[in-house]
Amino acid sequence: MEMSGNINNLDGDAAIRYAQETERIRAARARRRWITVAIIIGSLFVLMVGCGIAVGAAASGGSTAHASAATTAPATSGLHEETRVVPAPPTADSAPEGPPPAPASTELPRTWISPGMWLVGPEIEAGTYRSTGPDASGSCYIDAQVGDHYAAQETSDDGPVRVTVAEGQTVEMSGCLPFTKVG
């Protein structure tokens, strides 16, 4: 049945269907309007939070600007005003002679390997290491590489693992109980 724009030309059932369809279309448009408004409000909220994070980072030291003398500079985070003291950069008279001394490392290379990435030599000793197997994750993985080239790679799902590492290699371990040096 074809419906025309004039409701007077329709019979009773068709008029009811036409009114119901018109009401359904109106309700759908209203829902879409609310969804659009909700998306716009949500987007504005996310934008405001992002700006707040950026302003907070800048106010907490993200800026690298220097003052020529000790001054008091206001910094705002959008919510309240705070005052920061910006120290003057060191002058030639107060600067120490030569480069700053390197921190003295009193920590010797380790004789065990825990999860993470380690450099053989300064962080762990070269040699052969052994683990009793995987931790609660169920899969033990260790590899040693020089640059992009693998020197050793071992995995285990249920037993001990042994790996030999040399000076200059990078060792990465995950999912294993700690490795201890055995040779």
Tab-separated table of C-alpha atoms in Angstrom:
chain	number	residue	atom	x	y	z
A	1	MET	CA	0.000	0.000	0.000
A	2	GLU	CA	1.325	3.398	-0.920
A	3	MET	CA	1.130	6.151	1.657
A	4	SER	CA	0.818	9.729	0.660
A	5	GLY	CA	1.632	12.774	2.693
A	6	ASN	CA	-2.057	13.520	3.177
A	7	ILE	CA	-3.421	11.525	6.090
A	8	ASN	CA	-7.045	12.209	5.043
A	9	ASN	CA	-6.730	9.881	2.044
A	10	LEU	CA	-5.849	6.854	4.217
A	11	ASP	CA	-8.125	4.303	5.804
A	12	GLY	CA	-8.148	3.842	9.609
A	13	ASP	CA	-5.485	1.096	9.934
A	14	ALA	CA	-3.164	2.795	7.501
A	15	ALA	CA	-3.544	6.066	9.389
A	16	ILE	CA	-2.587	4.341	12.636
A	17	ARG	CA	0.442	2.675	10.986
A	18	TYR	CA	1.452	6.022	9.487
A	19	ALA	CA	1.206	7.753	12.877
A	20	GLN	CA	3.173	4.930	14.562
A	21	GLU	CA	5.891	5.054	11.902
A	22	THR	CA	6.097	8.835	12.198
A	23	GLU	CA	6.428	8.532	16.003
A	24	ARG	CA	9.111	5.801	15.650
A	25	ILE	CA	11.119	8.031	13.271
A	26	ARG	CA	10.785	11.008	15.649
A	27	ALA	CA	11.956	8.868	18.603
A	28	ALA	CA	14.914	7.514	16.606
A	29	ARG	CA	15.962	11.047	15.669
A	30	ALA	CA	15.721	12.114	19.317
A	31	ARG	CA	17.887	9.127	20.379
A	32	ARG	CA	20.473	9.951	17.723
A	33	ARG	CA	20.467	13.561	18.894
A	34	TRP	CA	21.157	12.457	22.500
A	35	ILE	CA	23.861	10.048	21.397
A	36	THR	CA	25.511	12.837	19.404
A	37	VAL	CA	25.306	15.196	22.392
A	38	ALA	CA	26.786	12.491	24.663
A	39	ILE	CA	29.670	11.882	22.231
A	40	ILE	CA	30.403	15.606	22.019
A	41	ILE	CA	30.355	15.980	25.823
A	42	GLY	CA	32.575	12.892	26.236
A	43	SER	CA	35.028	14.189	23.653
A	44	LEU	CA	35.186	17.574	25.361
A	45	PHE	CA	35.819	15.850	28.705
A	46	VAL	CA	38.686	13.792	27.247
A	47	LEU	CA	40.114	16.923	25.627
A	48	MET	CA	39.919	18.861	28.901
A	49	VAL	CA	41.584	16.024	30.846
A	50	GLY	CA	44.365	15.830	28.241
A	51	CYS	CA	44.908	19.582	28.418
A	52	GLY	CA	44.942	19.388	32.205
A	53	ILE	CA	47.629	16.713	32.074
A	54	ALA	CA	49.691	18.770	29.625
A	55	VAL	CA	49.330	21.933	31.709
A	56	GLY	CA	50.178	19.988	34.874
A	57	ALA	CA	53.295	18.547	33.258
A	58	ALA	CA	54.409	21.978	32.102
A	59	ALA	CA	53.746	23.482	35.534
A	60	SER	CA	55.687	20.738	37.308
A	61	GLY	CA	58.904	21.248	35.393
A	62	GLY	CA	58.224	20.214	31.819
A	63	SER	CA	59.449	23.615	30.656
A	64	THR	CA	63.160	24.138	30.063
A	65	ALA	CA	63.073	27.940	30.074
A	66	HIS	CA	65.734	29.603	32.263
A	67	ALA	CA	65.684	32.969	34.005
A	68	SER	CA	68.745	35.184	34.191
A	69	ALA	CA	68.278	35.787	37.929
A	70	ALA	CA	66.302	34.181	40.737
A	71	THR	CA	62.727	35.244	40.159
A	72	THR	CA	59.290	34.307	41.300
A	73	ALA	CA	57.136	33.212	38.379
A	74	PRO	CA	53.449	32.332	38.630
A	75	ALA	CA	52.452	29.013	37.076
A	76	THR	CA	48.863	27.940	36.673
A	77	SER	CA	47.466	24.470	36.294
A	78	GLY	CA	43.981	25.585	35.362
A	79	LEU	CA	42.555	24.867	38.821
A	80	HIS	CA	44.580	27.074	41.155
A	81	GLU	CA	47.493	29.457	41.090
A	82	GLU	CA	50.875	28.550	42.560
A	83	THR	CA	54.215	30.309	42.810
A	84	ARG	CA	57.510	28.733	41.718
A	85	VAL	CA	61.019	30.017	42.325
A	86	VAL	CA	63.202	29.751	39.256
A	87	PRO	CA	66.890	29.730	40.252
A	88	ALA	CA	69.463	31.639	38.240
A	89	PRO	CA	71.752	29.495	36.070
A	90	PRO	CA	75.317	29.079	37.356
A	91	THR	CA	77.759	31.782	36.352
A	92	ALA	CA	81.318	31.224	35.150
A	93	ASP	CA	82.589	32.040	38.665
A	94	SER	CA	80.412	29.428	40.382
A	95	ALA	CA	80.741	26.637	37.767
A	96	PRO	CA	83.096	23.776	38.737
A	97	GLU	CA	86.222	23.224	36.627
A	98	GLY	CA	86.033	20.386	34.071
A	99	PRO	CA	83.281	17.828	33.557
A	100	PRO	CA	81.407	16.500	36.582
A	101	PRO	CA	82.924	13.345	38.063
A	102	ALA	CA	81.343	10.040	37.022
A	103	PRO	CA	79.468	8.303	39.836
A	104	ALA	CA	81.606	5.647	41.445
A	105	SER	CA	80.068	2.193	41.040
A	106	THR	CA	80.727	0.061	44.073
A	107	GLU	CA	78.335	-2.641	42.884
A	108	LEU	CA	80.103	-5.654	41.381
A	109	PRO	CA	78.548	-7.568	38.501
A	110	ARG	CA	75.913	-10.004	39.717
A	111	THR	CA	76.263	-13.771	39.718
A	112	TRP	CA	72.544	-14.317	39.213
A	113	ILE	CA	69.966	-13.311	36.599
A	114	SER	CA	66.430	-12.220	37.415
A	115	PRO	CA	63.648	-11.298	34.953
A	116	GLY	CA	64.558	-8.365	32.732
A	117	MET	CA	67.356	-7.316	30.382
A	118	TRP	CA	71.008	-7.353	31.498
A	119	LEU	CA	74.390	-6.490	29.979
A	120	VAL	CA	77.105	-9.118	30.510
A	121	GLY	CA	80.177	-7.481	32.010
A	122	PRO	CA	79.024	-4.412	33.920
A	123	GLU	CA	75.730	-5.881	35.221
A	124	ILE	CA	76.209	-9.665	35.339
A	125	GLU	CA	79.342	-11.809	35.189
A	126	ALA	CA	80.160	-13.849	32.086
A	127	GLY	CA	79.834	-17.614	32.507
A	128	THR	CA	77.297	-20.442	32.670
A	129	TYR	CA	74.004	-19.915	34.502
A	130	ARG	CA	71.310	-22.427	35.516
A	131	SER	CA	67.643	-22.101	36.506
A	132	THR	CA	65.431	-24.822	37.931
A	133	GLY	CA	62.789	-23.945	35.346
A	134	PRO	CA	59.714	-21.840	34.751
A	135	ASP	CA	58.008	-19.755	37.402
A	136	ALA	CA	54.223	-19.738	37.946
A	137	SER	CA	53.684	-18.468	34.375
A	138	GLY	CA	54.630	-21.932	33.111
A	139	SER	CA	57.101	-20.978	30.381
A	140	CYS	CA	60.775	-20.045	30.880
A	141	TYR	CA	62.581	-18.025	28.173
A	142	ILE	CA	66.134	-16.655	28.090
A	143	ASP	CA	68.219	-15.365	25.213
A	144	ALA	CA	71.649	-13.803	24.819
A	145	GLN	CA	72.463	-11.632	21.846
A	146	VAL	CA	75.110	-9.301	20.476
A	147	GLY	CA	73.377	-6.470	18.624
A	148	ASP	CA	70.678	-8.093	16.489
A	149	HIS	CA	72.352	-11.538	16.401
A	150	TYR	CA	71.309	-14.268	18.843
A	151	ALA	CA	74.201	-16.039	20.564
A	152	ALA	CA	72.065	-18.350	22.732
A	153	GLN	CA	68.360	-18.935	23.185
A	154	GLU	CA	66.778	-21.419	25.584
A	155	THR	CA	63.168	-22.184	26.575
A	156	SER	CA	61.540	-24.674	28.924
A	157	ASP	CA	58.014	-25.459	29.988
A	158	ASP	CA	58.850	-27.987	32.714
A	159	GLY	CA	62.539	-28.422	33.529
A	160	PRO	CA	65.893	-26.805	34.255
A	161	VAL	CA	67.490	-24.374	31.808
A	162	ARG	CA	71.203	-23.684	31.288
A	163	VAL	CA	72.771	-20.867	29.287
A	164	THR	CA	76.342	-19.631	28.767
A	165	VAL	CA	76.859	-15.904	28.264
A	166	ALA	CA	79.963	-13.911	27.242
A	167	GLU	CA	81.213	-10.373	27.841
A	168	GLY	CA	79.338	-7.758	25.776
A	169	GLN	CA	76.172	-9.806	25.220
A	170	THR	CA	72.715	-8.622	26.209
A	171	VAL	CA	70.722	-11.209	28.168
A	172	GLU	CA	66.930	-11.100	28.409
A	173	MET	CA	65.007	-13.437	30.716
A	174	SER	CA	61.319	-13.860	31.434
A	175	GLY	CA	59.096	-16.472	33.067
A	176	CYS	CA	61.985	-18.289	34.788
A	177	LEU	CA	62.994	-18.830	38.366
A	178	PRO	CA	66.252	-16.874	38.962
A	179	PHE	CA	69.392	-18.151	37.211
A	180	THR	CA	72.484	-18.651	39.372
A	181	LYS	CA	76.059	-18.885	38.128
A	182	VAL	CA	77.369	-22.457	38.029
A	183	GLY	CA	80.550	-22.031	36.023
